[in-house]
Coordinates of C-alpha atoms in Angstrom, one line a residue:
X1 CA 93.5 89.0 67.3
X2 CA 97.1 88.8 68.3
X3 CA 97.0 92.4 69.2
X4 CA 93.6 92.1 71.3
X5 CA 95.1 89.3 73.3
X6 CA 98.5 91.0 74.1
X7 CA 96.4 93.8 75.1
X8 CA 94.5 91.9 77.5
X9 CA 97.4 90.2 79.0
X10 CA 98.8 93.4 79.2
X11 CA 96.0 94.9 81.3
X12 CA 95.5 91.9 83.5
X13 CA 99.0 92.1 84.6
X14 CA 98.7 95.9 85.4
X15 CA 95.8 95.1 87.6
X16 CA 97.8 92.3 89.5
X17 CA 100.5 94.7 90.8
X18 CA 98.4 98.0 90.7
X19 CA 97.8 98.2 94.3
X20 CA 101.2 97.3 95.8
X21 CA 103.3 98.5 92.6
X22 CA 101.3 101.5 91.0
X23 CA 104.4 102.7 89.2
X24 CA 104.8 99.2 87.6
X25 CA 101.5 99.1 86.7
X26 CA 101.8 102.7 85.2
X27 CA 104.4 101.6 83.0
X28 CA 102.7 98.5 81.8
X29 CA 99.7 100.5 81.0
X30 CA 101.8 103.5 79.0
X31 CA 103.0 100.9 77.0
X32 CA 99.4 100.0 75.7
X33 CA 98.3 101.5 72.6
X34 CA 94.9 102.9 73.8
X35 CA 93.8 103.3 70.1
X36 CA 94.1 99.4 69.5
X37 CA 91.9 98.5 72.3
X38 CA 88.6 96.9 71.3
X39 CA 85.2 97.7 73.3
X40 CA 85.7 95.5 75.8
X41 CA 89.4 96.5 76.8
X42 CA 88.8 100.0 76.6
X43 CA 86.6 100.5 79.8
X44 CA 89.1 98.2 81.6
X45 CA 92.1 100.4 80.7
X46 CA 90.1 103.6 81.5
X47 CA 89.8 101.9 85.1
X48 CA 93.2 101.0 85.7
X49 CA 94.7 104.0 83.9
X50 CA 92.5 106.2 86.5
X51 CA 93.5 103.8 89.4
X52 CA 97.0 104.2 88.5
X53 CA 97.1 107.9 88.2
X54 CA 95.6 108.2 91.7
X55 CA 98.3 105.8 93.2
X56 CA 101.1 107.8 91.8
X57 CA 99.8 110.9 93.1
X58 CA 98.9 112.6 89.5
X59 CA 96.3 115.1 89.2
X60 CA 93.0 114.5 87.9
X61 CA 91.8 117.2 86.1
X62 CA 89.0 115.6 84.0
X63 CA 86.5 112.3 84.5
X64 CA 86.3 111.7 80.8
X65 CA 88.6 108.6 81.5
X66 CA 86.8 107.3 84.3
X67 CA 83.6 108.0 82.7
X68 CA 84.3 105.4 79.9
X69 CA 85.0 102.6 82.9
X70 CA 82.0 103.6 84.6
X71 CA 79.4 103.9 81.7
X72 CA 80.5 99.9 81.3
X73 CA 80.8 98.8 85.1
X74 CA 79.1 101.4 87.5
X75 CA 75.3 101.3 87.1
X76 CA 75.0 97.7 87.0
X77 CA 76.2 94.9 89.5
X78 CA 80.1 94.1 88.2
X79 CA 81.3 92.9 91.3
X80 CA 84.9 94.2 92.0
X81 CA 85.1 96.4 88.8
X82 CA 81.8 98.1 89.8
X83 CA 83.2 98.8 93.0
X84 CA 86.2 100.1 91.7
X85 CA 84.7 102.2 89.0
X86 CA 82.4 104.2 91.4
X87 CA 85.3 104.4 93.9
X88 CA 87.5 106.3 91.3
X89 CA 84.7 108.6 90.1
X90 CA 84.8 109.5 93.6
X91 CA 88.4 110.1 93.6
X92 CA 88.1 112.4 90.4
X93 CA 85.6 114.3 92.1
X94 CA 87.2 114.5 95.5
X95 CA 90.4 115.8 93.5
X96 CA 88.2 118.7 92.0
X97 CA 87.0 119.5 95.2
X98 CA 83.4 118.5 94.6
X99 CA 82.9 116.8 98.0
X100 CA 79.2 116.3 97.5
X101 CA 79.6 114.8 94.1
X102 CA 82.3 112.7 95.5
X103 CA 80.3 111.1 98.5
X104 CA 77.8 109.9 96.3
X105 CA 80.0 107.5 94.4
X106 CA 82.1 106.7 97.7
X107 CA 78.7 105.7 98.9
X108 CA 77.7 103.7 96.2
X109 CA 81.1 101.9 96.5
X110 CA 80.7 101.5 100.2
X111 CA 77.2 99.9 99.9
X112 CA 78.5 97.4 97.0
X113 CA 81.5 96.3 98.7
X114 CA 79.4 95.4 101.9
X115 CA 77.0 93.5 99.6
X116 CA 79.8 91.5 98.1
X117 CA 81.9 91.1 101.5
X118 CA 84.8 92.5 100.0
X119 CA 87.0 93.4 103.2
X120 CA 89.4 95.4 101.2
X121 CA 87.2 97.7 99.1
X122 CA 84.9 98.2 102.4
X123 CA 88.0 99.6 104.1
X124 CA 88.8 101.8 101.1
X125 CA 85.4 103.2 100.7
X126 CA 85.0 103.8 104.8
X127 CA 88.2 105.5 104.4
X128 CA 87.2 108.0 102.1
X129 CA 83.9 108.6 103.9
X130 CA 86.1 109.1 107.3
X131 CA 88.2 111.7 105.1
X132 CA 85.2 113.7 103.6
X133 CA 83.3 113.8 107.2
X134 CA 86.6 114.9 109.2
X135 CA 87.0 117.5 106.3
X136 CA 83.5 119.0 107.2
X137 CA 84.1 118.9 110.9
X138 CA 81.7 116.1 111.4
X139 CA 83.9 114.4 114.0
X140 CA 81.7 111.7 115.5
X141 CA 80.8 110.2 111.9
X142 CA 84.5 110.6 110.9
X143 CA 85.3 108.7 114.2
X144 CA 82.9 105.5 113.3
X145 CA 84.2 105.3 109.7
X146 CA 87.5 105.2 110.8
X147 CA 87.1 102.6 113.3
X148 CA 85.3 100.7 110.3
X149 CA 88.0 101.2 107.8
X150 CA 90.5 100.4 110.3
X151 CA 88.8 97.0 111.2
X152 CA 88.2 96.1 107.9
X153 CA 91.7 96.8 106.6
X154 CA 92.8 94.5 109.4
X155 CA 90.4 91.7 108.3
X156 CA 92.2 92.1 104.6
X157 CA 95.4 91.8 106.1
X158 CA 96.7 95.3 105.1
X159 CA 99.1 96.5 107.8
X160 CA 100.2 99.5 106.5
X161 CA 96.7 100.6 105.7
X162 CA 95.8 99.4 109.1
X163 CA 98.4 101.4 110.8
X164 CA 97.5 104.6 108.7
X165 CA 93.9 104.3 109.9
X166 CA 94.8 103.7 113.4
X167 CA 96.9 107.3 113.2
X168 CA 93.8 109.0 111.3
X169 CA 91.9 107.8 114.0
X170 CA 94.1 109.2 116.8
X171 CA 94.0 112.5 114.6
X172 CA 90.2 112.5 114.9
X173 CA 89.8 111.9 118.5
X174 CA 92.8 114.9 119.1
X175 CA 90.1 117.0 117.2
X176 CA 87.2 116.1 119.0
X177 CA 88.9 116.8 122.6
X178 CA 89.6 113.1 123.2
X179 CA 93.4 113.8 123.6
X180 CA 94.0 110.9 125.9
X181 CA 93.0 108.7 123.5
X182 CA 94.8 110.0 120.9
X183 CA 97.8 110.3 122.9
X184 CA 97.7 106.6 123.5
X185 CA 97.3 105.1 120.1
X186 CA 99.8 107.3 118.8
X187 CA 102.6 107.1 121.3
X188 CA 102.0 103.1 121.1
X189 CA 102.4 103.3 116.8
X190 CA 105.3 105.3 117.1
X191 CA 107.3 102.8 119.7
X192 CA 106.4 100.4 117.6
X193 CA 107.2 101.9 114.4
X194 CA 110.6 102.9 115.3
X195 CA 111.8 99.7 117.0
X196 CA 111.2 97.6 114.0
X197 CA 114.0 96.5 111.7
X198 CA 112.6 98.4 108.7
X199 CA 111.5 101.8 109.8
X200 CA 108.9 103.2 107.7
X201 CA 110.2 106.7 108.1
X202 CA 106.9 108.6 106.0
X203 CA 104.8 107.1 108.5
X204 CA 107.0 108.0 111.4
X205 CA 106.9 111.3 110.1
X206 CA 102.8 111.3 109.2
X207 CA 102.5 110.7 113.3
X208 CA 105.2 112.9 115.0
X209 CA 103.2 116.1 114.6
X210 CA 99.7 115.0 116.2
X211 CA 101.8 113.2 118.8
X212 CA 104.0 116.0 119.8
X213 CA 100.7 117.9 119.7
X214 CA 98.8 115.6 122.0
X215 CA 101.6 115.5 124.4
X216 CA 102.0 119.0 124.8
X217 CA 98.1 119.1 125.5
X218 CA 98.6 116.7 128.3
X219 CA 101.7 118.2 129.8
X220 CA 103.8 114.8 129.0
X221 CA 106.7 116.5 128.0
X222 CA 108.5 120.0 127.8
X223 CA 108.8 121.8 124.5
X224 CA 111.2 124.9 125.3
X225 CA 113.6 124.5 123.1
X226 CA 111.6 124.5 119.7
X227 CA 113.2 127.1 117.6
X228 CA 110.7 128.5 115.0
X229 CA 113.5 129.2 113.0
X230 CA 114.5 125.7 112.4
X231 CA 111.0 124.3 112.4
X232 CA 109.9 126.6 109.3
X233 CA 112.0 126.3 106.2
X234 CA 112.0 128.3 103.2
X235 CA 112.4 125.1 100.8
X236 CA 108.6 123.8 102.1
X237 CA 105.6 123.6 99.7
X238 CA 103.0 126.3 100.3
X239 CA 101.1 123.7 102.0
X240 CA 103.5 122.4 104.3
X241 CA 104.3 126.1 105.3
X242 CA 100.9 126.6 106.4
X243 CA 100.6 123.0 108.2
X244 CA 104.1 123.9 110.1
X245 CA 103.0 127.3 111.1
X246 CA 99.8 126.1 112.5
X247 CA 101.2 123.5 114.4
X248 CA 104.0 125.6 115.9
X249 CA 101.3 127.9 116.8
X250 CA 99.6 125.2 118.6
X251 CA 102.2 124.3 120.8
X252 CA 104.5 127.3 121.3
X253 CA 105.4 128.8 124.3
X254 CA 105.3 132.7 125.1
X255 CA 108.9 132.8 124.0
X256 CA 107.9 132.4 120.2
X257 CA 104.6 134.1 120.3
X258 CA 106.2 137.4 118.3
X259 CA 107.8 135.1 115.7
X260 CA 104.5 133.1 114.8
X261 CA 103.2 136.7 114.3
X262 CA 105.3 137.3 111.7
X263 CA 105.0 133.6 110.2
X264 CA 101.3 133.7 110.4
X265 CA 101.7 137.1 108.3
X266 CA 104.0 135.5 105.9
X267 CA 101.4 132.4 105.1
X268 CA 98.2 134.3 104.6
X269 CA 98.7 135.0 101.2
X270 CA 99.5 131.4 100.7
X271 CA 95.7 130.2 101.7
X272 CA 94.3 128.6 98.5
X273 CA 90.7 127.5 99.6
X274 CA 88.3 128.3 102.6
X275 CA 90.0 125.9 105.1
X276 CA 93.2 127.2 105.3
X277 CA 91.5 130.8 105.2
X278 CA 89.6 130.2 108.1
X279 CA 92.2 128.2 110.0
X280 CA 94.8 130.9 109.4
X281 CA 92.5 133.6 110.6
X282 CA 91.6 131.6 114.1
X283 CA 95.4 131.0 114.5
X284 CA 95.9 134.7 114.2
X285 CA 93.2 135.2 116.6
X286 CA 95.0 132.8 119.2
X287 CA 98.2 134.4 118.5
X288 CA 96.7 138.0 119.2
X289 CA 95.5 136.6 122.3
X290 CA 98.8 135.2 123.4
X291 CA 100.3 138.4 123.1
X292 CA 97.8 140.5 125.1
X293 CA 96.8 142.3 121.9
X294 CA 93.1 142.3 122.6
X295 CA 92.1 145.1 119.9
X296 CA 93.7 143.0 117.4
X297 CA 92.2 139.7 118.6
X298 CA 88.6 141.4 118.2
X299 CA 89.5 142.4 115.2
X300 CA 90.1 138.8 114.2
X301 CA 86.8 137.6 115.6
X302 CA 84.8 140.1 113.4
X303 CA 86.6 138.9 110.2
X304 CA 85.9 135.6 111.1
X305 CA 82.2 136.4 111.8
X306 CA 82.1 138.0 108.6
X307 CA 83.5 135.2 107.0
X308 CA 81.2 132.9 108.4
X309 CA 78.1 134.7 107.4
X310 CA 79.5 134.5 103.5
X311 CA 80.4 130.9 103.7
X312 CA 76.9 129.6 105.5
X313 CA 75.1 129.3 102.5
X314 CA 77.8 127.2 100.5
X315 CA 78.3 125.0 103.3
X316 CA 74.6 124.3 103.4
X317 CA 74.7 123.5 99.6
X318 CA 77.9 121.0 100.3
X319 CA 76.4 119.5 103.3
X320 CA 77.8 116.1 103.3
X321 CA 75.1 114.9 105.9
X322 CA 72.5 116.0 103.1
X323 CA 74.0 114.0 100.4
X324 CA 74.5 110.8 102.8
X325 CA 70.7 111.2 103.5
X326 CA 69.5 111.8 100.2
X327 CA 71.5 108.5 99.0
X328 CA 69.9 106.2 101.7
X329 CA 66.5 107.7 101.1
X330 CA 66.9 107.0 97.4
X331 CA 68.3 103.4 98.3
X332 CA 65.2 102.9 100.5
X333 CA 63.0 103.7 97.6
X334 CA 64.4 101.5 95.1
X335 CA 64.5 98.6 97.8
X336 CA 60.9 99.1 98.4
X337 CA 59.7 99.0 94.7
X338 CA 61.8 96.0 94.0
X339 CA 60.0 94.5 97.0
X340 CA 56.9 95.4 95.6
X341 CA 57.5 94.0 92.3
X342 CA 58.5 90.6 93.5
X343 CA 55.5 90.5 95.7
X344 CA 53.6 91.3 92.3
X345 CA 55.4 88.3 90.7
X346 CA 54.7 85.8 93.6
X347 CA 51.0 86.9 93.6
X348 CA 50.6 86.3 89.9
X349 CA 52.6 83.2 89.9
X350 CA 50.2 81.7 93.0
X351 CA 47.3 82.9 91.1
X352 CA 48.2 80.9 87.9
X353 CA 48.5 78.0 89.3
X354 CA 44.9 77.8 91.7

């Protein structure tokens, strides 16, 4: 009994700090003997441990843990715990790149948070919807959910989250050819951030690249002094190398085009997913045009078309908008059934008293 009571206290303590101090929450959770938990505390522990893993950037390779929490809280209305169990089930699938599965659980978390007027989790779910639509190039939908997420982070007084969502919204604008809007937001965020007493260097680094790109597109500044050899470092991770070269290609002038060609060839073997592969192919096409190598540019167009044909079936199967449509269709059917059942109960009740 004493052991169970202590476990309960530890779980509550971990929950109280998990959003702001996930490392501390993880330390508390790791001190708990999972085998000593009863049937009431184990699902709570499973939810918190998954949440702490996500918050501390630990890879989620299995859904075995979150499934314990989902079985307890996910299907039925369990308030905050129900929202979180759906949200973090979505996180597991998102981490595994099973995006259509992730969408279903994010939608459940999104609708439940709206129903319960939970502004913070409403924002979190909308943020993930933004990520999914952006990932699949649905920029109009991504823009809608980004605005919603930013609004509800603001309502829940989450200043840092709110800033990141405004930055993400500006990146969506940049990709959706709304460059003026993108630059305006990013420039404001940058000036605000660098002039604060405690500069958030991580956030500044996050917005510097899209700010530079939007400025270049609007001819706001000159970038003739950018040196590819300094911009591209050997100690970068593979993903950062791809991002750096792709960005450098987007802003580089004629003096750097030959160097960009070499860098693009270097990063080609680093592509680990379909998006990277497609983006690198397109960057090579743009670079070939810049070098006036039309024969090479045409070969990249052919490669892109061949790759597009191969990917069409997969893209259709993983259509995010299709999952969203099916979710709301099912929800509508459930609500109609519930409404019909309530009407039946009312009619029977009235008939009984006549």
